[in-house]
Amino acid sequence: MARIAYVNGRYLPLTDATVNIEDRGYQFGDGIYEVFYAYRGRLMDETLHFARLERSRGEIGLASPMGAAALRVVIHELMRRNRVETGLVYLQLTRGVAKRDHVFPGPVPRPALTITVRPKPEPPEALDGWSAGAITLADERWGRCDIKSINLLPNVLAREAAKQAVALEAILFDKAGMVTEGASSSVWIVGADNVLRTRGLDQHVLPGCTRAAVLEDVATEGLDFREEAFSLEALRQAREVFITSATSFVKPITALDGVPVGNGAPGLIANRLYARYLARLKEG
Ligand code: PDD
């Protein structure tokens, strides 16, 4: 069955789903995006994702093509047309088509909204087959990583470097040697003191929706937790490292730059939070 994409109000076979070469997303990366995980027809953490989309849109001064309720209808229709119940939904919104000029175009073009979906398997019941290795890399991104911008060149290069090192993720650190986040995920550690940590939100990290949801699970589990930045050194000495995102759920990092994290197996805290994640997924 041919895949169907949503392009500015139309549902089109992927092969016909094209955008104008003067689209500002294509020309300048002048746009934002969201990735949702759909599980058995439901969008995981959807309120958080729609809120972040609104925030990113506001931060770059983009007009809204439609509200969250209408967007929801479009996404579900697209899933229905593609017969995808469990998978990834990619939504991109750009400033639209205009003659190339850096400044915002006037009159304001219609923002370009495109959405695609593709199947993704359900998460495994146990974490054993779900862990991965990561590399560490200097964070070379811009100063507004809190905006989910489609400008992802440093992230792309970082993920490719990870792949070349037979790892999945690249964990990034700033000039002060503090961990920011993964190239496409939020990063968590359990230190030698057994305290779970993830960096607080600032302009150098994306406010992860999975991160926000997992924070509630952390409270429910009554874990010893601090929302604070941690160093590359602390990362290397951690008992547990795991990442969270819409695509990785809760994923243990069992090796860093080729060196095992702890005993090289998914840790206790990651297991507990993964179980909570699965429970939330199934409860809806
Ligand atoms: N990435 N940090 C970065 C830089 C990310 O790109 C992502 C997600 C996250 C986690 O956010 P969330 O939990 O809302 O997925 C953190 C998506 C999955 C992507 O670009 O494909």
PDB file of C-alpha atoms and ligand atoms in Angstrom:
ATOM      1  CA  MET A   1       0.000   0.000   0.000  1.00  0.00           C
ATOM      2  CA  ALA A   2       1.393   3.418  -0.984  1.00  0.00           C
ATOM      3  CA  ARG A   3       2.146   5.698   1.933  1.00  0.00           C
ATOM      4  CA  ILE A   4       0.010   8.805   2.208  1.00  0.00           C
ATOM      5  CA  ALA A   5       1.269  12.172   3.434  1.00  0.00           C
ATOM      6  CA  TYR A   6      -0.630  15.251   4.523  1.00  0.00           C
ATOM      7  CA  VAL A   7       0.539  18.338   2.637  1.00  0.00           C
ATOM      8  CA  ASN A   8      -1.172  21.660   3.246  1.00  0.00           C
ATOM      9  CA  GLY A   9      -4.720  20.389   3.424  1.00  0.00           C
ATOM     10  CA  ARG A  10      -4.355  17.433   1.041  1.00  0.00           C
ATOM     11  CA  TYR A  11      -3.748  13.745   1.537  1.00  0.00           C
ATOM     12  CA  LEU A  12      -1.323  12.642  -1.180  1.00  0.00           C
ATOM     13  CA  PRO A  13       0.660   9.526  -2.079  1.00  0.00           C
ATOM     14  CA  LEU A  14       4.198  10.088  -0.805  1.00  0.00           C
ATOM     15  CA  THR A  15       5.546  10.208  -4.366  1.00  0.00           C
ATOM     16  CA  ASP A  16       3.299  13.231  -5.129  1.00  0.00           C
ATOM     17  CA  ALA A  17       3.828  14.872  -1.741  1.00  0.00           C
ATOM     18  CA  THR A  18       6.253  17.595  -2.762  1.00  0.00           C
ATOM     19  CA  VAL A  19       7.001  21.074  -1.485  1.00  0.00           C
ATOM     20  CA  ASN A  20       8.006  24.170  -3.400  1.00  0.00           C
ATOM     21  CA  ILE A  21      11.793  24.681  -3.575  1.00  0.00           C
ATOM     22  CA  GLU A  22      11.239  28.210  -2.262  1.00  0.00           C
ATOM     23  CA  ASP A  23       9.685  26.877   0.905  1.00  0.00           C
ATOM     24  CA  ARG A  24      11.573  28.577   3.717  1.00  0.00           C
ATOM     25  CA  GLY A  25      12.003  25.275   5.484  1.00  0.00           C
ATOM     26  CA  TYR A  26      13.949  24.011   2.485  1.00  0.00           C
ATOM     27  CA  GLN A  27      15.829  27.314   1.948  1.00  0.00           C
ATOM     28  CA  PHE A  28      16.644  28.305   5.520  1.00  0.00           C
ATOM     29  CA  GLY A  29      15.499  25.555   7.841  1.00  0.00           C
ATOM     30  CA  ASP A  30      12.921  28.165   8.885  1.00  0.00           C
ATOM     31  CA  GLY A  31      10.524  25.828  10.614  1.00  0.00           C
ATOM     32  CA  ILE A  32       9.748  23.562  13.508  1.00  0.00           C
ATOM     33  CA  TYR A  33       8.627  19.967  13.993  1.00  0.00           C
ATOM     34  CA  GLU A  34       7.221  17.379  16.350  1.00  0.00           C
ATOM     35  CA  VAL A  35       7.551  13.606  16.560  1.00  0.00           C
ATOM     36  CA  PHE A  36       4.776  11.654  18.275  1.00  0.00           C
ATOM     37  CA  TYR A  37       4.683   7.971  19.103  1.00  0.00           C
ATOM     38  CA  ALA A  38       1.292   6.515  18.301  1.00  0.00           C
ATOM     39  CA  TYR A  39       0.377   3.383  20.210  1.00  0.00           C
ATOM     40  CA  ARG A  40      -2.684   1.390  19.136  1.00  0.00           C
ATOM     41  CA  GLY A  41      -4.312   4.487  17.726  1.00  0.00           C
ATOM     42  CA  ARG A  42      -3.478   6.837  20.592  1.00  0.00           C
ATOM     43  CA  LEU A  43      -0.844   9.561  20.575  1.00  0.00           C
ATOM     44  CA  MET A  44       1.481   9.158  23.535  1.00  0.00           C
ATOM     45  CA  ASP A  45       1.885  12.308  25.666  1.00  0.00           C
ATOM     46  CA  GLU A  46      -0.131  14.212  23.064  1.00  0.00           C
ATOM     47  CA  THR A  47      -0.997  17.208  25.263  1.00  0.00           C
ATOM     48  CA  LEU A  48       2.702  17.746  25.942  1.00  0.00           C
ATOM     49  CA  HIS A  49       3.607  17.495  22.256  1.00  0.00           C
ATOM     50  CA  PHE A  50       0.874  19.905  21.152  1.00  0.00           C
ATOM     51  CA  ALA A  51       1.907  22.348  23.880  1.00  0.00           C
ATOM     52  CA  ARG A  52       5.550  22.175  22.771  1.00  0.00           C
ATOM     53  CA  LEU A  53       4.541  22.668  19.147  1.00  0.00           C
ATOM     54  CA  GLU A  54       2.662  25.811  20.164  1.00  0.00           C
ATOM     55  CA  ARG A  55       5.622  27.019  22.150  1.00  0.00           C
ATOM     56  CA  SER A  56       8.128  26.428  19.311  1.00  0.00           C
ATOM     57  CA  ARG A  57       5.742  28.154  16.908  1.00  0.00           C
ATOM     58  CA  GLY A  58       5.449  31.173  19.183  1.00  0.00           C
ATOM     59  CA  GLU A  59       9.207  31.379  19.730  1.00  0.00           C
ATOM     60  CA  ILE A  60       9.891  31.765  16.005  1.00  0.00           C
ATOM     61  CA  GLY A  61       6.831  33.919  15.274  1.00  0.00           C
ATOM     62  CA  LEU A  62       5.013  31.480  12.989  1.00  0.00           C
ATOM     63  CA  ALA A  63       1.307  31.782  12.249  1.00  0.00           C
ATOM     64  CA  SER A  64      -0.837  28.839  13.309  1.00  0.00           C
ATOM     65  CA  PRO A  65      -2.364  26.823  10.455  1.00  0.00           C
ATOM     66  CA  MET A  66      -4.889  25.171  12.795  1.00  0.00           C
ATOM     67  CA  GLY A  67      -5.430  24.438  16.466  1.00  0.00           C
ATOM     68  CA  ALA A  68      -4.499  21.264  18.324  1.00  0.00           C
ATOM     69  CA  ALA A  69      -8.012  19.784  18.015  1.00  0.00           C
ATOM     70  CA  ALA A  70      -8.001  20.095  14.210  1.00  0.00           C
ATOM     71  CA  LEU A  71      -4.427  18.835  14.016  1.00  0.00           C
ATOM     72  CA  ARG A  72      -5.429  15.834  16.036  1.00  0.00           C
ATOM     73  CA  VAL A  73      -8.193  15.051  13.551  1.00  0.00           C
ATOM     74  CA  VAL A  74      -5.757  15.319  10.624  1.00  0.00           C
ATOM     75  CA  ILE A  75      -3.184  13.071  12.320  1.00  0.00           C
ATOM     76  CA  HIS A  76      -5.787  10.402  13.066  1.00  0.00           C
ATOM     77  CA  GLU A  77      -7.140  10.591   9.542  1.00  0.00           C
ATOM     78  CA  LEU A  78      -3.608  10.194   8.189  1.00  0.00           C
ATOM     79  CA  MET A  79      -3.020   7.202  10.451  1.00  0.00           C
ATOM     80  CA  ARG A  80      -6.290   5.690   9.262  1.00  0.00           C
ATOM     81  CA  ARG A  81      -5.418   6.218   5.590  1.00  0.00           C
ATOM     82  CA  ASN A  82      -1.996   4.636   6.127  1.00  0.00           C
ATOM     83  CA  ARG A  83      -3.440   1.857   8.290  1.00  0.00           C
ATOM     84  CA  VAL A  84      -0.907   2.707  10.975  1.00  0.00           C
ATOM     85  CA  GLU A  85      -2.055   2.311  14.556  1.00  0.00           C
ATOM     86  CA  THR A  86       1.349   2.015  16.180  1.00  0.00           C
ATOM     87  CA  GLY A  87       4.113   4.125  14.751  1.00  0.00           C
ATOM     88  CA  LEU A  88       5.712   7.505  14.421  1.00  0.00           C
ATOM     89  CA  VAL A  89       3.985  10.695  13.395  1.00  0.00           C
ATOM     90  CA  TYR A  90       6.263  13.391  11.997  1.00  0.00           C
ATOM     91  CA  LEU A  91       4.775  16.876  11.764  1.00  0.00           C
ATOM     92  CA  GLN A  92       6.618  19.805  10.229  1.00  0.00           C
ATOM     93  CA  LEU A  93       5.591  23.433  10.053  1.00  0.00           C
ATOM     94  CA  THR A  94       7.573  25.991   8.077  1.00  0.00           C
ATOM     95  CA  ARG A  95       7.171  29.698   7.355  1.00  0.00           C
ATOM     96  CA  GLY A  96       5.934  28.797   3.884  1.00  0.00           C
ATOM     97  CA  VAL A  97       6.857  29.769   0.340  1.00  0.00           C
ATOM     98  CA  ALA A  98       8.425  33.138  -0.487  1.00  0.00           C
ATOM     99  CA  LYS A  99      11.133  34.639  -2.665  1.00  0.00           C
ATOM    100  CA  ARG A 100      14.435  33.932  -0.945  1.00  0.00           C
ATOM    101  CA  ASP A 101      15.254  36.688   1.509  1.00  0.00           C
ATOM    102  CA  HIS A 102      16.431  36.187   5.066  1.00  0.00           C
ATOM    103  CA  VAL A 103      13.917  38.557   6.667  1.00  0.00           C
ATOM    104  CA  PHE A 104      10.386  37.351   7.361  1.00  0.00           C
ATOM    105  CA  PRO A 105       8.391  37.633   4.109  1.00  0.00           C
ATOM    106  CA  GLY A 106       5.545  40.072   3.734  1.00  0.00           C
ATOM    107  CA  PRO A 107       2.751  39.586   3.051  1.00  0.00           C
ATOM    108  CA  VAL A 108       2.937  36.637   5.427  1.00  0.00           C
ATOM    109  CA  PRO A 109       2.758  33.378   3.430  1.00  0.00           C
ATOM    110  CA  ARG A 110       0.597  30.488   4.524  1.00  0.00           C
ATOM    111  CA  PRO A 111       2.720  28.298   6.819  1.00  0.00           C
ATOM    112  CA  ALA A 112       3.475  24.934   5.206  1.00  0.00           C
ATOM    113  CA  LEU A 113       2.210  21.996   7.227  1.00  0.00           C
ATOM    114  CA  THR A 114       3.288  18.495   6.291  1.00  0.00           C
ATOM    115  CA  ILE A 115       2.696  15.288   8.215  1.00  0.00           C
ATOM    116  CA  THR A 116       3.862  11.727   7.607  1.00  0.00           C
ATOM    117  CA  VAL A 117       3.339   8.541   9.554  1.00  0.00           C
ATOM    118  CA  ARG A 118       5.180   5.257   9.527  1.00  0.00           C
ATOM    119  CA  PRO A 119       4.840   2.063  11.515  1.00  0.00           C
ATOM    120  CA  LYS A 120       7.125   1.411  14.458  1.00  0.00           C
ATOM    121  CA  PRO A 121       6.971  -1.794  16.493  1.00  0.00           C
ATOM    122  CA  GLU A 122       5.550  -1.773  19.981  1.00  0.00           C
ATOM    123  CA  PRO A 123       8.174  -1.490  22.738  1.00  0.00           C
ATOM    124  CA  PRO A 124       9.510  -4.828  23.988  1.00  0.00           C
ATOM    125  CA  GLU A 125       8.117  -6.180  27.262  1.00  0.00           C
ATOM    126  CA  ALA A 126      11.588  -6.298  28.832  1.00  0.00           C
ATOM    127  CA  LEU A 127      14.531  -3.954  28.553  1.00  0.00           C
ATOM    128  CA  ASP A 128      17.138  -6.575  27.701  1.00  0.00           C
ATOM    129  CA  GLY A 129      16.963  -6.186  23.950  1.00  0.00           C
ATOM    130  CA  TRP A 130      16.355  -2.456  24.185  1.00  0.00           C
ATOM    131  CA  SER A 131      19.684  -1.083  25.382  1.00  0.00           C
ATOM    132  CA  ALA A 132      22.330   0.616  23.279  1.00  0.00           C
ATOM    133  CA  GLY A 133      25.746   2.205  23.325  1.00  0.00           C
ATOM    134  CA  ALA A 134      26.467   5.913  23.082  1.00  0.00           C
ATOM    135  CA  ILE A 135      29.428   8.106  22.315  1.00  0.00           C
ATOM    136  CA  THR A 136      30.213  11.474  23.881  1.00  0.00           C
ATOM    137  CA  LEU A 137      30.710  14.545  21.717  1.00  0.00           C
ATOM    138  CA  ALA A 138      31.101  18.308  22.070  1.00  0.00           C
ATOM    139  CA  ASP A 139      27.749  20.072  21.680  1.00  0.00           C
ATOM    140  CA  GLU A 140      28.132  22.276  18.606  1.00  0.00           C
ATOM    141  CA  ARG A 141      24.500  23.349  18.301  1.00  0.00           C
ATOM    142  CA  TRP A 142      23.048  26.839  18.531  1.00  0.00           C
ATOM    143  CA  GLY A 143      21.923  28.695  21.663  1.00  0.00           C
ATOM    144  CA  ARG A 144      18.184  27.973  21.394  1.00  0.00           C
ATOM    145  CA  CYS A 145      17.978  24.203  21.561  1.00  0.00           C
ATOM    146  CA  ASP A 146      14.739  24.627  23.538  1.00  0.00           C
ATOM    147  CA  ILE A 147      13.016  25.295  20.195  1.00  0.00           C
ATOM    148  CA  LYS A 148      12.252  22.138  18.212  1.00  0.00           C
ATOM    149  CA  SER A 149      13.754  23.597  15.065  1.00  0.00           C
ATOM    150  CA  ILE A 150      14.159  21.605  11.851  1.00  0.00           C
ATOM    151  CA  ASN A 151      17.793  22.818  11.712  1.00  0.00           C
ATOM    152  CA  LEU A 152      19.370  19.550  12.749  1.00  0.00           C
ATOM    153  CA  LEU A 153      22.737  19.459  10.979  1.00  0.00           C
ATOM    154  CA  PRO A 154      24.824  19.163  14.186  1.00  0.00           C
ATOM    155  CA  ASN A 155      22.408  16.501  15.457  1.00  0.00           C
ATOM    156  CA  VAL A 156      22.654  14.618  12.162  1.00  0.00           C
ATOM    157  CA  LEU A 157      26.460  14.733  12.251  1.00  0.00           C
ATOM    158  CA  ALA A 158      26.492  13.615  15.876  1.00  0.00           C
ATOM    159  CA  ARG A 159      24.176  10.659  15.221  1.00  0.00           C
ATOM    160  CA  GLU A 160      26.249   9.655  12.205  1.00  0.00           C
ATOM    161  CA  ALA A 161      29.417   9.801  14.318  1.00  0.00           C
ATOM    162  CA  ALA A 162      27.664   7.516  16.814  1.00  0.00           C
ATOM    163  CA  LYS A 163      26.730   5.105  14.035  1.00  0.00           C
ATOM    164  CA  GLN A 164      30.324   5.039  12.764  1.00  0.00           C
ATOM    165  CA  ALA A 165      31.366   4.078  16.306  1.00  0.00           C
ATOM    166  CA  VAL A 166      28.718   1.305  16.289  1.00  0.00           C
ATOM    167  CA  ALA A 167      26.683   3.206  18.866  1.00  0.00           C
ATOM    168  CA  LEU A 168      23.144   4.564  18.792  1.00  0.00           C
ATOM    169  CA  GLU A 169      23.204   7.969  20.425  1.00  0.00           C
ATOM    170  CA  ALA A 170      25.693  10.803  20.862  1.00  0.00           C
ATOM    171  CA  ILE A 171      25.596  12.374  24.316  1.00  0.00           C
ATOM    172  CA  LEU A 172      26.582  16.016  24.038  1.00  0.00           C
ATOM    173  CA  PHE A 173      28.525  18.198  26.472  1.00  0.00           C
ATOM    174  CA  ASP A 174      29.004  21.950  26.557  1.00  0.00           C
ATOM    175  CA  LYS A 175      32.214  24.008  26.817  1.00  0.00           C
ATOM    176  CA  ALA A 176      32.125  23.772  30.604  1.00  0.00           C
ATOM    177  CA  GLY A 177      32.137  19.957  30.356  1.00  0.00           C
ATOM    178  CA  MET A 178      28.497  19.656  31.445  1.00  0.00           C
ATOM    179  CA  VAL A 179      26.183  17.229  29.668  1.00  0.00           C
ATOM    180  CA  THR A 180      23.384  18.923  27.737  1.00  0.00           C
ATOM    181  CA  GLU A 181      21.380  16.080  26.148  1.00  0.00           C
ATOM    182  CA  GLY A 182      21.527  13.433  23.452  1.00  0.00           C
ATOM    183  CA  ALA A 183      21.529  14.361  19.761  1.00  0.00           C
ATOM    184  CA  SER A 184      17.876  13.263  19.722  1.00  0.00           C
ATOM    185  CA  SER A 185      17.026  12.408  23.331  1.00  0.00           C
ATOM    186  CA  SER A 186      17.072  13.565  26.945  1.00  0.00           C
ATOM    187  CA  VAL A 187      19.807  12.049  29.129  1.00  0.00           C
ATOM    188  CA  TRP A 188      19.515  10.733  32.682  1.00  0.00           C
ATOM    189  CA  ILE A 189      22.096   9.238  35.043  1.00  0.00           C
ATOM    190  CA  VAL A 190      22.078   7.400  38.338  1.00  0.00           C
ATOM    191  CA  GLY A 191      25.243   8.419  40.166  1.00  0.00           C
ATOM    192  CA  ALA A 192      27.443   6.541  42.596  1.00  0.00           C
ATOM    193  CA  ASP A 193      25.308   8.292  45.293  1.00  0.00           C
ATOM    194  CA  ASN A 194      22.239   6.508  43.823  1.00  0.00           C
ATOM    195  CA  VAL A 195      20.670   9.857  42.963  1.00  0.00           C
ATOM    196  CA  LEU A 196      18.875  10.072  39.636  1.00  0.00           C
ATOM    197  CA  ARG A 197      19.674  13.251  37.716  1.00  0.00           C
ATOM    198  CA  THR A 198      18.655  14.970  34.525  1.00  0.00           C
ATOM    199  CA  ARG A 199      19.581  18.486  33.523  1.00  0.00           C
ATOM    200  CA  GLY A 200      17.097  21.252  34.300  1.00  0.00           C
ATOM    201  CA  LEU A 201      15.408  22.965  31.363  1.00  0.00           C
ATOM    202  CA  ASP A 202      17.240  25.885  29.809  1.00  0.00           C
ATOM    203  CA  GLN A 203      17.995  27.157  26.316  1.00  0.00           C
ATOM    204  CA  HIS A 204      20.552  24.401  25.724  1.00  0.00           C
ATOM    205  CA  VAL A 205      18.154  21.469  25.859  1.00  0.00           C
ATOM    206  CA  LEU A 206      14.857  20.538  24.310  1.00  0.00           C
ATOM    207  CA  PRO A 207      12.060  20.213  26.869  1.00  0.00           C
ATOM    208  CA  GLY A 208      11.454  16.536  26.170  1.00  0.00           C
ATOM    209  CA  CYS A 209       7.839  15.391  26.379  1.00  0.00           C
ATOM    210  CA  THR A 210       8.937  11.906  27.436  1.00  0.00           C
ATOM    211  CA  ARG A 211      11.195  13.566  30.018  1.00  0.00           C
ATOM    212  CA  ALA A 212       8.209  15.473  31.425  1.00  0.00           C
ATOM    213  CA  ALA A 213       6.084  12.320  31.586  1.00  0.00           C
ATOM    214  CA  VAL A 214       8.902  10.263  33.139  1.00  0.00           C
ATOM    215  CA  LEU A 215       9.371  12.971  35.782  1.00  0.00           C
ATOM    216  CA  GLU A 216       5.887  12.108  37.041  1.00  0.00           C
ATOM    217  CA  ASP A 217       6.853   8.427  37.179  1.00  0.00           C
ATOM    218  CA  VAL A 218       9.989   9.389  39.122  1.00  0.00           C
ATOM    219  CA  ALA A 219       7.769  11.069  41.716  1.00  0.00           C
ATOM    220  CA  THR A 220       5.368   8.111  41.815  1.00  0.00           C
ATOM    221  CA  GLU A 221       8.281   5.719  42.328  1.00  0.00           C
ATOM    222  CA  GLY A 222       9.587   7.976  45.112  1.00  0.00           C
ATOM    223  CA  LEU A 223      13.077   7.969  43.612  1.00  0.00           C
ATOM    224  CA  ASP A 224      15.876  10.090  44.970  1.00  0.00           C
ATOM    225  CA  PHE A 225      16.036  12.653  42.173  1.00  0.00           C
ATOM    226  CA  ARG A 226      17.658  15.986  41.413  1.00  0.00           C
ATOM    227  CA  GLU A 227      16.942  18.093  38.371  1.00  0.00           C
ATOM    228  CA  GLU A 228      20.424  19.483  37.869  1.00  0.00           C
ATOM    229  CA  ALA A 229      23.230  19.575  35.357  1.00  0.00           C
ATOM    230  CA  PHE A 230      25.926  16.911  35.640  1.00  0.00           C
ATOM    231  CA  SER A 231      29.406  16.722  34.194  1.00  0.00           C
ATOM    232  CA  LEU A 232      30.888  14.440  31.576  1.00  0.00           C
ATOM    233  CA  GLU A 233      32.937  12.991  34.420  1.00  0.00           C
ATOM    234  CA  ALA A 234      29.778  12.188  36.396  1.00  0.00           C
ATOM    235  CA  LEU A 235      28.310  10.609  33.252  1.00  0.00           C
ATOM    236  CA  ARG A 236      31.363   8.371  32.918  1.00  0.00           C
ATOM    237  CA  GLN A 237      31.169   7.333  36.569  1.00  0.00           C
ATOM    238  CA  ALA A 238      27.424   6.765  36.572  1.00  0.00           C
ATOM    239  CA  ARG A 239      25.942   3.451  37.690  1.00  0.00           C
ATOM    240  CA  GLU A 240      23.195   3.836  35.144  1.00  0.00           C
ATOM    241  CA  VAL A 241      22.695   5.984  32.092  1.00  0.00           C
ATOM    242  CA  PHE A 242      19.493   6.068  30.086  1.00  0.00           C
ATOM    243  CA  ILE A 243      17.864   8.245  27.476  1.00  0.00           C
ATOM    244  CA  THR A 244      14.243   9.173  26.876  1.00  0.00           C
ATOM    245  CA  SER A 245      12.421  10.311  23.744  1.00  0.00           C
ATOM    246  CA  ALA A 246       9.284   9.625  21.729  1.00  0.00           C
ATOM    247  CA  THR A 247      11.272   7.150  19.624  1.00  0.00           C
ATOM    248  CA  SER A 248      13.468   5.500  22.278  1.00  0.00           C
ATOM    249  CA  PHE A 249      10.893   5.512  25.150  1.00  0.00           C
ATOM    250  CA  VAL A 250      13.189   4.766  28.119  1.00  0.00           C
ATOM    251  CA  LYS A 251      16.390   3.263  26.746  1.00  0.00           C
ATOM    252  CA  PRO A 252      19.387   2.183  28.842  1.00  0.00           C
ATOM    253  CA  ILE A 253      22.815   3.215  27.615  1.00  0.00           C
ATOM    254  CA  THR A 254      24.986   0.277  28.562  1.00  0.00           C
ATOM    255  CA  ALA A 255      28.278   1.466  27.060  1.00  0.00           C
ATOM    256  CA  LEU A 256      29.830   4.914  26.721  1.00  0.00           C
ATOM    257  CA  ASP A 257      32.608   5.400  24.193  1.00  0.00           C
ATOM    258  CA  GLY A 258      33.025   1.619  24.231  1.00  0.00           C
ATOM    259  CA  VAL A 259      33.328   1.357  28.034  1.00  0.00           C
ATOM    260  CA  PRO A 260      30.542  -0.498  29.899  1.00  0.00           C
ATOM    261  CA  VAL A 261      28.284   1.598  32.118  1.00  0.00           C
ATOM    262  CA  GLY A 262      28.092  -0.105  35.534  1.00  0.00           C
ATOM    263  CA  ASN A 263      27.997  -3.848  34.900  1.00  0.00           C
ATOM    264  CA  GLY A 264      27.040  -3.257  31.268  1.00  0.00           C
ATOM    265  CA  ALA A 265      23.404  -4.319  31.742  1.00  0.00           C
ATOM    266  CA  PRO A 266      20.221  -2.215  32.064  1.00  0.00           C
ATOM    267  CA  GLY A 267      20.001  -0.889  35.622  1.00  0.00           C
ATOM    268  CA  LEU A 268      17.348  -1.108  38.306  1.00  0.00           C
ATOM    269  CA  ILE A 269      16.054   2.449  37.965  1.00  0.00           C
ATOM    270  CA  ALA A 270      15.811   2.230  34.173  1.00  0.00           C
ATOM    271  CA  ASN A 271      13.876  -1.013  34.593  1.00  0.00           C
ATOM    272  CA  ARG A 272      11.428   0.568  37.021  1.00  0.00           C
ATOM    273  CA  LEU A 273      10.873   3.622  34.844  1.00  0.00           C
ATOM    274  CA  TYR A 274      10.524   1.505  31.731  1.00  0.00           C
ATOM    275  CA  ALA A 275       7.844  -0.578  33.460  1.00  0.00           C
ATOM    276  CA  ARG A 276       6.019   2.653  34.371  1.00  0.00           C
ATOM    277  CA  TYR A 277       6.350   3.857  30.800  1.00  0.00           C
ATOM    278  CA  LEU A 278       4.840   0.634  29.449  1.00  0.00           C
ATOM    279  CA  ALA A 279       2.015   0.839  31.985  1.00  0.00           C
ATOM    280  CA  ARG A 280       1.199   4.407  30.915  1.00  0.00           C
ATOM    281  CA  LEU A 281       1.365   3.367  27.285  1.00  0.00           C
ATOM    282  CA  LYS A 282      -1.139   0.581  27.844  1.00  0.00           C
ATOM    283  CA  GLU A 283      -3.454   2.528  30.123  1.00  0.00           C
ATOM    284  CA  GLY A 284      -3.574   5.405  27.640  1.00  0.00           C
TER     285      GLY A 284
HETATM  286  N1  PDD B   1      13.797  13.890  19.142  1.00  0.00           N
HETATM  287  N2  PDD B   1      16.345  16.263  22.810  1.00  0.00           N
HETATM  288  C1  PDD B   1      16.461  16.325  21.481  1.00  0.00           C
HETATM  289  C2  PDD B   1      17.571  17.107  20.880  1.00  0.00           C
HETATM  290  C3  PDD B   1      15.528  15.653  20.669  1.00  0.00           C
HETATM  291  O1  PDD B   1      15.627  15.737  19.329  1.00  0.00           O
HETATM  292  C4  PDD B   1      14.505  14.889  21.271  1.00  0.00           C
HETATM  293  C5  PDD B   1      13.473  14.150  20.465  1.00  0.00           C
HETATM  294  C6  PDD B   1      14.429  14.847  22.670  1.00  0.00           C
HETATM  295  C7  PDD B   1      13.349  14.098  23.398  1.00  0.00           C
HETATM  296  O2  PDD B   1      12.097  14.716  23.228  1.00  0.00           O
HETATM  297  P1  PDD B   1      10.759  13.880  23.292  1.00  0.00           P
HETATM  298  O3  PDD B   1      10.811  13.109  24.553  1.00  0.00           O
HETATM  299  O4  PDD B   1       9.699  14.901  23.301  1.00  0.00           O
HETATM  300  O5  PDD B   1      10.738  12.987  22.077  1.00  0.00           O
HETATM  301  C8  PDD B   1      15.367  15.551  23.413  1.00  0.00           C
HETATM  302  C9  PDD B   1      12.832  13.336  18.241  1.00  0.00           C
HETATM  303  C10 PDD B   1      12.318  12.009  18.658  1.00  0.00           C
HETATM  304  C11 PDD B   1      13.405  13.351  16.831  1.00  0.00           C
HETATM  305  O6  PDD B   1      14.022  14.355  16.494  1.00  0.00           O
HETATM  306  O7  PDD B   1      13.200  12.397  16.074  1.00  0.00           O
END
